XYZ file of C-alpha atoms in Angstrom:
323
model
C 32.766 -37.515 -0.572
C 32.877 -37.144 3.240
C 36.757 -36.120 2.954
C 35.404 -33.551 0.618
C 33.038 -32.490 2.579
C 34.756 -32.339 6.020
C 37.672 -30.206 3.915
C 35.389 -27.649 3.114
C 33.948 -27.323 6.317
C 37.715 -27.376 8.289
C 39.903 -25.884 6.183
C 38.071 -22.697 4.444
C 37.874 -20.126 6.402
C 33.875 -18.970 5.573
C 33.670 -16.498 8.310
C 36.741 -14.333 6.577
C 34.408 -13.941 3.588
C 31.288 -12.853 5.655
C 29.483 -15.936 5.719
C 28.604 -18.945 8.165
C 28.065 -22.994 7.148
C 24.220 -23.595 7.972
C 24.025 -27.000 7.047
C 26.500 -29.824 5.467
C 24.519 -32.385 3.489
C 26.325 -36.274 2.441
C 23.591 -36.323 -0.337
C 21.652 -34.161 -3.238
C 18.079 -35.404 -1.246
C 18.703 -34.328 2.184
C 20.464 -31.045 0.777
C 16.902 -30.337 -1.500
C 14.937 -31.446 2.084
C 17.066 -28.854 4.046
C 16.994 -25.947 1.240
C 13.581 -26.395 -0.019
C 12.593 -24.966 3.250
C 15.188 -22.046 4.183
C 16.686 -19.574 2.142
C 20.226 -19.790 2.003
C 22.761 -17.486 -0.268
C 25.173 -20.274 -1.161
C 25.177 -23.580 -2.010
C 28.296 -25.135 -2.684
C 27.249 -28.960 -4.249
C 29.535 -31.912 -5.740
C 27.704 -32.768 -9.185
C 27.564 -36.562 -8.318
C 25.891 -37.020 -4.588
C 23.667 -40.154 -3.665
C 19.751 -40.382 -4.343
C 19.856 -36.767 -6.313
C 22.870 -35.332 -8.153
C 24.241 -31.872 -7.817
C 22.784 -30.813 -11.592
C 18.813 -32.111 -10.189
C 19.435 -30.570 -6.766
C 20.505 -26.985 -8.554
C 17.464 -27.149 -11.153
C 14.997 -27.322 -7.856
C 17.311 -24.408 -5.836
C 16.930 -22.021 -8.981
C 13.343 -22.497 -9.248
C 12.622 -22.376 -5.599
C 14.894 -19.570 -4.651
C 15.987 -17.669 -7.592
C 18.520 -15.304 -5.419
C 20.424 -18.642 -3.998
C 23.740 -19.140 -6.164
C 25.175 -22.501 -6.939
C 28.800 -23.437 -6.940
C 29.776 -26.532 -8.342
C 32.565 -29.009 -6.939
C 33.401 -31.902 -8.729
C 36.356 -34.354 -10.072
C 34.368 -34.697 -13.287
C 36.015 -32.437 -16.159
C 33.376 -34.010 -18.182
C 32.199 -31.241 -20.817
C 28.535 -31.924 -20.854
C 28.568 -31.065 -17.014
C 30.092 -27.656 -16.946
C 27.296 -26.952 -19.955
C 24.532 -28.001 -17.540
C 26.024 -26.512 -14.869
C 26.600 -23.350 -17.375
C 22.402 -23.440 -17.899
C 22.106 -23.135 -14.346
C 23.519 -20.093 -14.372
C 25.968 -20.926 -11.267
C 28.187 -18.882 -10.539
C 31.489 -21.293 -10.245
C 32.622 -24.774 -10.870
C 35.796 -25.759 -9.158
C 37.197 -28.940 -9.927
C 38.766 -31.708 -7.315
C 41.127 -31.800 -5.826
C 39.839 -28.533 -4.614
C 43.067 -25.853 -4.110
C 42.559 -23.927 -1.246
C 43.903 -20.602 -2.718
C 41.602 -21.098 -5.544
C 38.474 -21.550 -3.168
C 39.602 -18.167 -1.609
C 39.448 -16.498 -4.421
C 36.550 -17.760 -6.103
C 34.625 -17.412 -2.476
C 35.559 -13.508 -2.475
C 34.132 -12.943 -5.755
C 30.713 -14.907 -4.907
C 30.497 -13.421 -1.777
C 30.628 -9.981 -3.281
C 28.150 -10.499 -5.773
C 26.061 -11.838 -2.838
C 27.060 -8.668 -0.632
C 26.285 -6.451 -4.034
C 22.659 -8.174 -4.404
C 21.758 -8.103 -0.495
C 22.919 -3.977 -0.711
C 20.718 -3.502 -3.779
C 17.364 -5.654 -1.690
C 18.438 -3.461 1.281
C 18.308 -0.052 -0.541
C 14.672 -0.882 -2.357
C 13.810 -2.358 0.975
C 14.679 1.385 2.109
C 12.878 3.158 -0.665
C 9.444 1.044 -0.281
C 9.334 1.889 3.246
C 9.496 5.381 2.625
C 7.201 5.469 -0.065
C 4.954 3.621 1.770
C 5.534 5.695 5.063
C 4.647 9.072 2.397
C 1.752 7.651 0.385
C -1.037 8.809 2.897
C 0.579 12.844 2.317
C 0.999 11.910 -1.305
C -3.276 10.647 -1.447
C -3.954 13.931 0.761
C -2.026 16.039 -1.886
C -3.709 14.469 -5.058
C -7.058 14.201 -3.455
C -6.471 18.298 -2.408
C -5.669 19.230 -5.947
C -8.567 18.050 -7.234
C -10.333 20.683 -5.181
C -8.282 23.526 -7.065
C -7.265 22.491 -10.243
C -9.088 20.193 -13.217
C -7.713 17.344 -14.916
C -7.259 17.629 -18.648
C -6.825 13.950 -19.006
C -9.402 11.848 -16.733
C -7.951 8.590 -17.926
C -4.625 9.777 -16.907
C -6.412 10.939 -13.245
C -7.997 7.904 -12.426
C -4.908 5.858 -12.838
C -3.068 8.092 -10.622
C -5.807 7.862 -8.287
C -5.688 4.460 -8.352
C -1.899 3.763 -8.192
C -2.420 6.006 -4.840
C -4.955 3.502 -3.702
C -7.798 6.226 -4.032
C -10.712 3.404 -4.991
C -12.965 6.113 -7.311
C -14.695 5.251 -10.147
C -15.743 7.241 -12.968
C -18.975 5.903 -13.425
C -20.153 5.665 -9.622
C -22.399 8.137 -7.862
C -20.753 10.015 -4.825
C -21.346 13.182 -2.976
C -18.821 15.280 -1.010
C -19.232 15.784 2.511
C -17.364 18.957 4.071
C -16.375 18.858 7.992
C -15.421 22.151 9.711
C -14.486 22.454 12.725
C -15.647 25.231 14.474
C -13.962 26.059 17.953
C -10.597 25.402 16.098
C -8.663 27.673 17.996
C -10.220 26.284 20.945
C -9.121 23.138 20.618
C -5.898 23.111 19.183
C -4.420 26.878 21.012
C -1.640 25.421 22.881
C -0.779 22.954 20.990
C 2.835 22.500 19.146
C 3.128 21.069 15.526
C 3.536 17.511 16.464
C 0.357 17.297 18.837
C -1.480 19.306 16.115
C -0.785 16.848 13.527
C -1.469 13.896 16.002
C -5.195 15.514 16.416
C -5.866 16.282 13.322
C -4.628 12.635 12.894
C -7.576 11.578 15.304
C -9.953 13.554 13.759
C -9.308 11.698 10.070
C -9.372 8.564 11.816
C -13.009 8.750 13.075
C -13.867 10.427 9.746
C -12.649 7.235 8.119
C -14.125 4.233 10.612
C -17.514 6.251 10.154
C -17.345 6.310 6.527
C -16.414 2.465 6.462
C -19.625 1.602 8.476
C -21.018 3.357 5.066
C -19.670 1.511 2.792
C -17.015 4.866 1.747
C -13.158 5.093 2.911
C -12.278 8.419 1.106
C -11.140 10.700 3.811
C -8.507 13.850 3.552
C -7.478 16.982 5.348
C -7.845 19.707 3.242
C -6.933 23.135 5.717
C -6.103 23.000 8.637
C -9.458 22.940 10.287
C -11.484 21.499 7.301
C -11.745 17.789 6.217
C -13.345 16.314 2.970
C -15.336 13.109 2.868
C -16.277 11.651 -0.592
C -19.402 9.097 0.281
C -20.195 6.529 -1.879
C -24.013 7.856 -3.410
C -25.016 5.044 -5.834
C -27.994 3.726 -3.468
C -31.037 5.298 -4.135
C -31.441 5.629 -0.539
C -28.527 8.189 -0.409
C -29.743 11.059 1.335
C -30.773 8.613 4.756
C -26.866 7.148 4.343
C -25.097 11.044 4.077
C -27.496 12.246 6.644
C -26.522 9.289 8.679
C -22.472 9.705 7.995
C -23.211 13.397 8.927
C -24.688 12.978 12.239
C -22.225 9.884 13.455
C -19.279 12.283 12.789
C -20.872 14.842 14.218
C -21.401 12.757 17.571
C -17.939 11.018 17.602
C -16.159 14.290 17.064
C -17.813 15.816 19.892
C -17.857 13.101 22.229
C -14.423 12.192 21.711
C -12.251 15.359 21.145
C -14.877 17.721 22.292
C -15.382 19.749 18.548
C -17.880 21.259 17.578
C -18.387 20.573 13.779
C -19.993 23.036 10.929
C -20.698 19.943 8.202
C -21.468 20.489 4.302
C -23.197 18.031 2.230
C -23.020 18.005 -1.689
C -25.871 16.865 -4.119
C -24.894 13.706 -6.152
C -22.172 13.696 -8.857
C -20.261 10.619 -11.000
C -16.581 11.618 -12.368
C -13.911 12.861 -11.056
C -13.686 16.342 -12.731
C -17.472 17.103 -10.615
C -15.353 16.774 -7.381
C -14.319 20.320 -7.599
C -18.048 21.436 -8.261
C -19.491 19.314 -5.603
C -16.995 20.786 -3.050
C -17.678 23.846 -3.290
C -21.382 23.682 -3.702
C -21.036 21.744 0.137
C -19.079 24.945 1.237
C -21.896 27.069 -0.284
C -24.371 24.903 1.846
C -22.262 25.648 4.956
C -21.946 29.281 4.316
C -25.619 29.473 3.306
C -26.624 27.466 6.115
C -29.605 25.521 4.535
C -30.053 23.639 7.888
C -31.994 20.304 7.859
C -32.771 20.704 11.305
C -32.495 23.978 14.280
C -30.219 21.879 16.355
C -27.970 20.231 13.948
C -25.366 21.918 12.578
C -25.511 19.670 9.140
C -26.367 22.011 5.782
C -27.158 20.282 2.666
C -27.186 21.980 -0.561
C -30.411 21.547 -2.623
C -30.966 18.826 -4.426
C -32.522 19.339 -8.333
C -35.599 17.761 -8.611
C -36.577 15.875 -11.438
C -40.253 15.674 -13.276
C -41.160 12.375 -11.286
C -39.619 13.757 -7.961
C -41.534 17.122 -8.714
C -45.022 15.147 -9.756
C -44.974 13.220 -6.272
C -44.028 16.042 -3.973
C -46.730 18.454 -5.858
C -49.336 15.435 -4.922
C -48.633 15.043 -1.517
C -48.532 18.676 -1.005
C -52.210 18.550 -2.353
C -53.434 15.323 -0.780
C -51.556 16.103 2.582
C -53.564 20.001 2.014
C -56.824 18.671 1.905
C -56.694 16.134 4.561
C-alpha cells in the first residue's frame, strides 16, 4: 500500500538504527528484480504485494542471500501466514496499522543481530587474512622440519602438507636441490633485518619462477644463506631437467643479485620421510664437491646404478675402448 510504504520511508527514523533505505519497491516482482542482484541486510515486505507476494519474494531472498533477514508487514492476522512466514525463518512480523514505537523497537533488535553477524564476518574476515598473510612462514616451517625431524605418521604428514598447499605426493619421484650462497656476507653486510628479508625474498622468488619453467614449485629458506628446492624427478630424463634447474638458478642469481651460488643435487627419492636423507646426501655432494664440470659450481651426489645402467655403461666403455 503506497501509504504504507511512504510511512515507512517518512516517519522511521532508519539512520538512528545504523541503517539507510536502498530501494522502496510498490510490488513483490520489482523488489525480487532489485534484490536478486544486490545484497542488502534488510528487507522489510507486506505479505500481499502485486505480481509476487511477500511469502514468494522471501523464499527467493533466503535462497539467494542467506545472510539477508526478512521482516514481515501485513494487516493479515491470518494464522497460516505467520507459519509461512515462521518457515522463513524471518526475523519479525509486525502487523498494520504499523505503531511507530513498536517499529523502533523491533528495528533495534534486528539491527543488532545484523550489527552482531557483520562483527562476527568482520573478525573471520580478520583471522583469514592473517592466516593467509602467515601461511608462506607456516610452509617454510613444516617444509624445514622435515629436514630435522621424521614423521611417525606419513598419512598424518601429507595432509598437513597438503592443507599448507605443499603439492607432494607420496608416490612421485623428486630429488632435492640445495642452493648456497657463497659470498653471503658479501652481499647482505650492511644490510638491516627488513632489507635482509626482502633479499632473501628475491632470492626465493627466482628459485621458484625457475622451478615452475620445470614443472616443480617447492621452494623454502632453510638458513639464512641456504635454500632447498624439491624438483619434481618422475621423467626419466631427470638428470638433463635438475642439471638444467641448477644452471638457470645459478645464472639468474648471479646476474640479478650478483651471488655466487655453491648448489647440491640429490639422487632420486619418492616419500616424504626420504626428504631428510636426500638433503643431506645434496649437502654431502656440496661438501664433497663431486663437480660435474671445472667451471660450474653444481655437485651432484652419485647416482646408484642399476644392472641395466651398469651393462650399458660397461659396453660403451669397451666399444668406445676399441674404437
Amino acid at each position: 500500500e503506497e501509504a504504507v510504504l511512504r510511512g515507512l520511508k517518512n516517519h522511521v527514523s532508519w539512520q538512528r538504527h545504523g541503517g539507510e533505505i536502498v530501494g522502496a519497491c510498490p510490488n513483490g516482482q520489482e523488489a525480487w528484480n532489485y534484490v536478486g542482484e544486490r545484497r542488502v541486510d534488510l528487507v522489510v515486505t507486506d505479505v500481499c504485494t502485486p505480481f509476487m507476494d511477500g511469502i514468494e519474494l522471501a523464499k527467493r531472498v533466503r535462497a539467494a542471500h542467506p545472510r539477508t533477514k526478512i521482516l514481515f508487514v501485513s494487516g493479515h492476522a491470518d494464522v497460516a501466514y505467520l507459519k509461512d512466514a515462521l518457515k522463513l525463518d524471518a526475523v519479525d512480523y509486525i502487523l498494520k496499522s504499523i505503531d511507530l514505537d513498536e517499529m523502533d523497537q523491533t528495528l533495534t533488535r534486528v539491527m543488532g543481530i545484523i550489527g552482531e553477524e557483520q562483527a562476527r564476518e568482520k573478525k573471520l574476515y580478520e583471522m583469514e587474512e592473517m592466516l593467509a598473510q602467515s601461511m608462506p612462514l607456516l610452509r617454510n616451517r613444516r617444509l624445514a622440519s622435515l629436514l630435522r625431524e621424521r614423521d611417525e605418521d606419513e598419512a598424518t604428514a601429507l595432509s598437513e602438507l597438503q592443507y599448507l598447499g605443499i603439492p607432494l605426493e607420496a608416490s612421485v619421484h623428486y630429488a632435492v636441490m640445495v642452493v648456497r650462497l657463497a659470498n653471503k656476507w658479501q652481499a647482505i653486510g650492511g644490510m638491516n633485518e627488513k632489507e635482509r628479508m626482502l633479499f632473501s625474498l628475491k632470492i626465493q622468488t627466482i628459485c621458484e619462477e625457475v622451478l615452475l619453467r620445470h614443472g616443480s614449485s617447492i621452494c623454502f629458506k632453510d638458513r639464512l644463506s641456504e635454500y632447498i628446492l624439491i624438483v619434481n624427478a618422475e621423467r626419466e630424463d631427470c638428470e638433463t631437467t635438475l642439471l638444467g634447474v641448477a644452471a638457470n638458478v645459478r645464472e639468474r642469481l648471479q646476474a640479478e643479485l650478483g651471488l655466487i651460488v655453491s648448489i647440491g643435487i640429490s639422487g632420486r627419492f619418492t616419500g616424504i620421510f626420504r626428504i631428510r636423507d636426500a638433503y643431506q646426501s645434496a649437502c654431502e655432494a656440496i661438501e664433497m664437491r663431486y663437480l660435474i664440470d671445472s667451471e660450474l659450481p653444481i655437485s651432484v651426489n652419485k647416482y646408484e646404478e642399476v644392472d641395466d645402467l651398469k651393462i650399458t655403461r660397461e659396453r660403451a666403455e669397451k666399444e668406445i675402448g676399441e674404437a
